[in-house]
Short mmCIF file of C-alpha atoms in Angstrom, two decimals:
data_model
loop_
_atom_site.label_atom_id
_atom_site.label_comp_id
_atom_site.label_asym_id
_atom_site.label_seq_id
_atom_site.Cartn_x
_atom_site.Cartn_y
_atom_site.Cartn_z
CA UNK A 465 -23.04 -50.84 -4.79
CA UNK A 466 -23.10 -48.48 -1.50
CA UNK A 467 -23.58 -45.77 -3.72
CA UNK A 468 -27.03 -46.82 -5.14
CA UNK A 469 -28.04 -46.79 -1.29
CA UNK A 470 -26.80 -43.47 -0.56
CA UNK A 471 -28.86 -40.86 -2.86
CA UNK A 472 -27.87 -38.14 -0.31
CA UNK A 473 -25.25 -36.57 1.94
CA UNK A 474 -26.52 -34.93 4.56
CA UNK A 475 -24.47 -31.15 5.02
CA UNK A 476 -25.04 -29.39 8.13
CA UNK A 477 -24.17 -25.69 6.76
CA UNK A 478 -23.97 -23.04 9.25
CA UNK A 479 -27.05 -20.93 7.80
CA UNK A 480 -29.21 -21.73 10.76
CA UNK A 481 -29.92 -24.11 13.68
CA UNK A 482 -32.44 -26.42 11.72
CA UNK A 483 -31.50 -25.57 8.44
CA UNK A 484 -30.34 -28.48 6.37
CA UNK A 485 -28.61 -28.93 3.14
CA UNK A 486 -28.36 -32.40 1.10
CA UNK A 487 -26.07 -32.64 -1.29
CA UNK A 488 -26.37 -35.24 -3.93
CA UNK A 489 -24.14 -38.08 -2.89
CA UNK A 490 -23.08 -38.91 -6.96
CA UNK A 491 -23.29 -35.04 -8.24
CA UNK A 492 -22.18 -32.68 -5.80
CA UNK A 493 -23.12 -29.96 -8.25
CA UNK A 494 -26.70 -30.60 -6.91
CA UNK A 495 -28.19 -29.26 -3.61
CA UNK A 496 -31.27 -28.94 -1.56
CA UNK A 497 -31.92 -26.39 1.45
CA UNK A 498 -34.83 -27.10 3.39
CA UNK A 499 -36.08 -25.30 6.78
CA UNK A 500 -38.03 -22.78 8.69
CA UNK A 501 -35.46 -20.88 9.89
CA UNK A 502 -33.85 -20.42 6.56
CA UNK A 503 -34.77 -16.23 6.25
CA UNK A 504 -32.50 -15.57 3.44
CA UNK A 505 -30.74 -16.55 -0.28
CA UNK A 506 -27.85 -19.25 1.22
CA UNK A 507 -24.41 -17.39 0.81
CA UNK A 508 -22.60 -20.14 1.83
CA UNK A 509 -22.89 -22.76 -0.86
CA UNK A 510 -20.11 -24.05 -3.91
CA UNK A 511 -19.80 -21.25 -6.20
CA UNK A 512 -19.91 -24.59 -8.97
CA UNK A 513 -23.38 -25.94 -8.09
CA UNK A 514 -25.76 -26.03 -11.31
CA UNK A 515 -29.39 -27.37 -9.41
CA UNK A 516 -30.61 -25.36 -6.14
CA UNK A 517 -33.76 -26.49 -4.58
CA UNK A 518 -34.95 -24.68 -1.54
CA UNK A 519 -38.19 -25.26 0.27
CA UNK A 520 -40.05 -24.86 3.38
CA UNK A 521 -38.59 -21.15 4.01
CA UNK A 522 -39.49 -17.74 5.85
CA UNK A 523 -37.83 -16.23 2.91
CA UNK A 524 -40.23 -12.94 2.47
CA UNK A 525 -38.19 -10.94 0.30
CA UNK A 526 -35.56 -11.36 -2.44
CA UNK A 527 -33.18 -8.79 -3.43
CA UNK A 528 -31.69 -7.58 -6.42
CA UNK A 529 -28.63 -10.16 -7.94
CA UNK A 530 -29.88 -12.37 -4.64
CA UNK A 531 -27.95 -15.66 -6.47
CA UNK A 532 -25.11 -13.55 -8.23
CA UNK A 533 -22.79 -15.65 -6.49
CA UNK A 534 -24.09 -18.87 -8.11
CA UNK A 535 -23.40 -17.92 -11.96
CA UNK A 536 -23.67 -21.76 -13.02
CA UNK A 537 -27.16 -22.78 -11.52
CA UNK A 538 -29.31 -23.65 -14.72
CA UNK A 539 -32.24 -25.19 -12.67
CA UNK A 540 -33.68 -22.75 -9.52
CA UNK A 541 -36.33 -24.40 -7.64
CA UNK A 542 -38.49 -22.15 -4.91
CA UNK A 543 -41.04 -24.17 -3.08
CA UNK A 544 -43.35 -22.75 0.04
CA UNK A 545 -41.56 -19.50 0.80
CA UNK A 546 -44.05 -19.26 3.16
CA UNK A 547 -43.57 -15.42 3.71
CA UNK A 548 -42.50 -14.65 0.45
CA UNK A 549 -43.87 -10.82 -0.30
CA UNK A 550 -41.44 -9.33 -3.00
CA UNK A 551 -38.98 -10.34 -5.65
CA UNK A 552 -37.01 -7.18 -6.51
CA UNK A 553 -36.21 -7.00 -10.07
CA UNK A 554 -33.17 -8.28 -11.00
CA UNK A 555 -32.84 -10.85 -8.51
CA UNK A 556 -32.11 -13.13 -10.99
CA UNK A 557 -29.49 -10.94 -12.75
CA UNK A 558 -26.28 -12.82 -13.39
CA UNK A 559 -27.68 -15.87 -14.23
CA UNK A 560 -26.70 -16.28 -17.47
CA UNK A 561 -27.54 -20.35 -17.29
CA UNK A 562 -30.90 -20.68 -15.57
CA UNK A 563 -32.73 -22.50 -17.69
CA UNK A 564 -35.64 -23.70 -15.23
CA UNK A 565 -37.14 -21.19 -12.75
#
């Protein structure tokens, strides 16, 4: 029954001060970054999630094979990059399961 009332786990990751990650308290294979001072792709995350969700950034650019490290993700979700200028081709490269950009 606790489980229905806990739809998140709350990870402080060491990406920034600020910077948050939730991971989904019944699929840990699910996670959302959200913060200002993110600046950059997360390299610190499970190599095994499949869902990434990352909003409210000062990402401005994205380099080539930028989530090469995250071969299973089959659902990327990119909300207010605020700064966002460039997305060098083959960012995505490696990412043989993305199925929703």
């Amino acid at each position: 029954m606790l489980g229905l009332f806990l739809l998140f786990e709350l990870l402080r990751l060491s990406i920034a001060e600020e910077t948050f990650c939730w991971l989904v308290a019944d699929n840990a294979e699910s996670v959302t970054c959200k913060g200002e001072n993110i600046t950059e792709i997360p390299n610190n995350l499970s190599v095994n999630i499949t869902k990434l969700h990352l909003s409210n950034t000062r990402i401005g650019f994205i380099p080539a094979r930028a989530f090469e490290r995250y071969k299973k993700i089959r659902e990327l979700h990119i909300r207010n990059f605020t700064e966002l200028e460039t997305i060098t081709p083959g960012a995505f490269k490696g990412m043989s399961e993305l199925r929703i950009l």
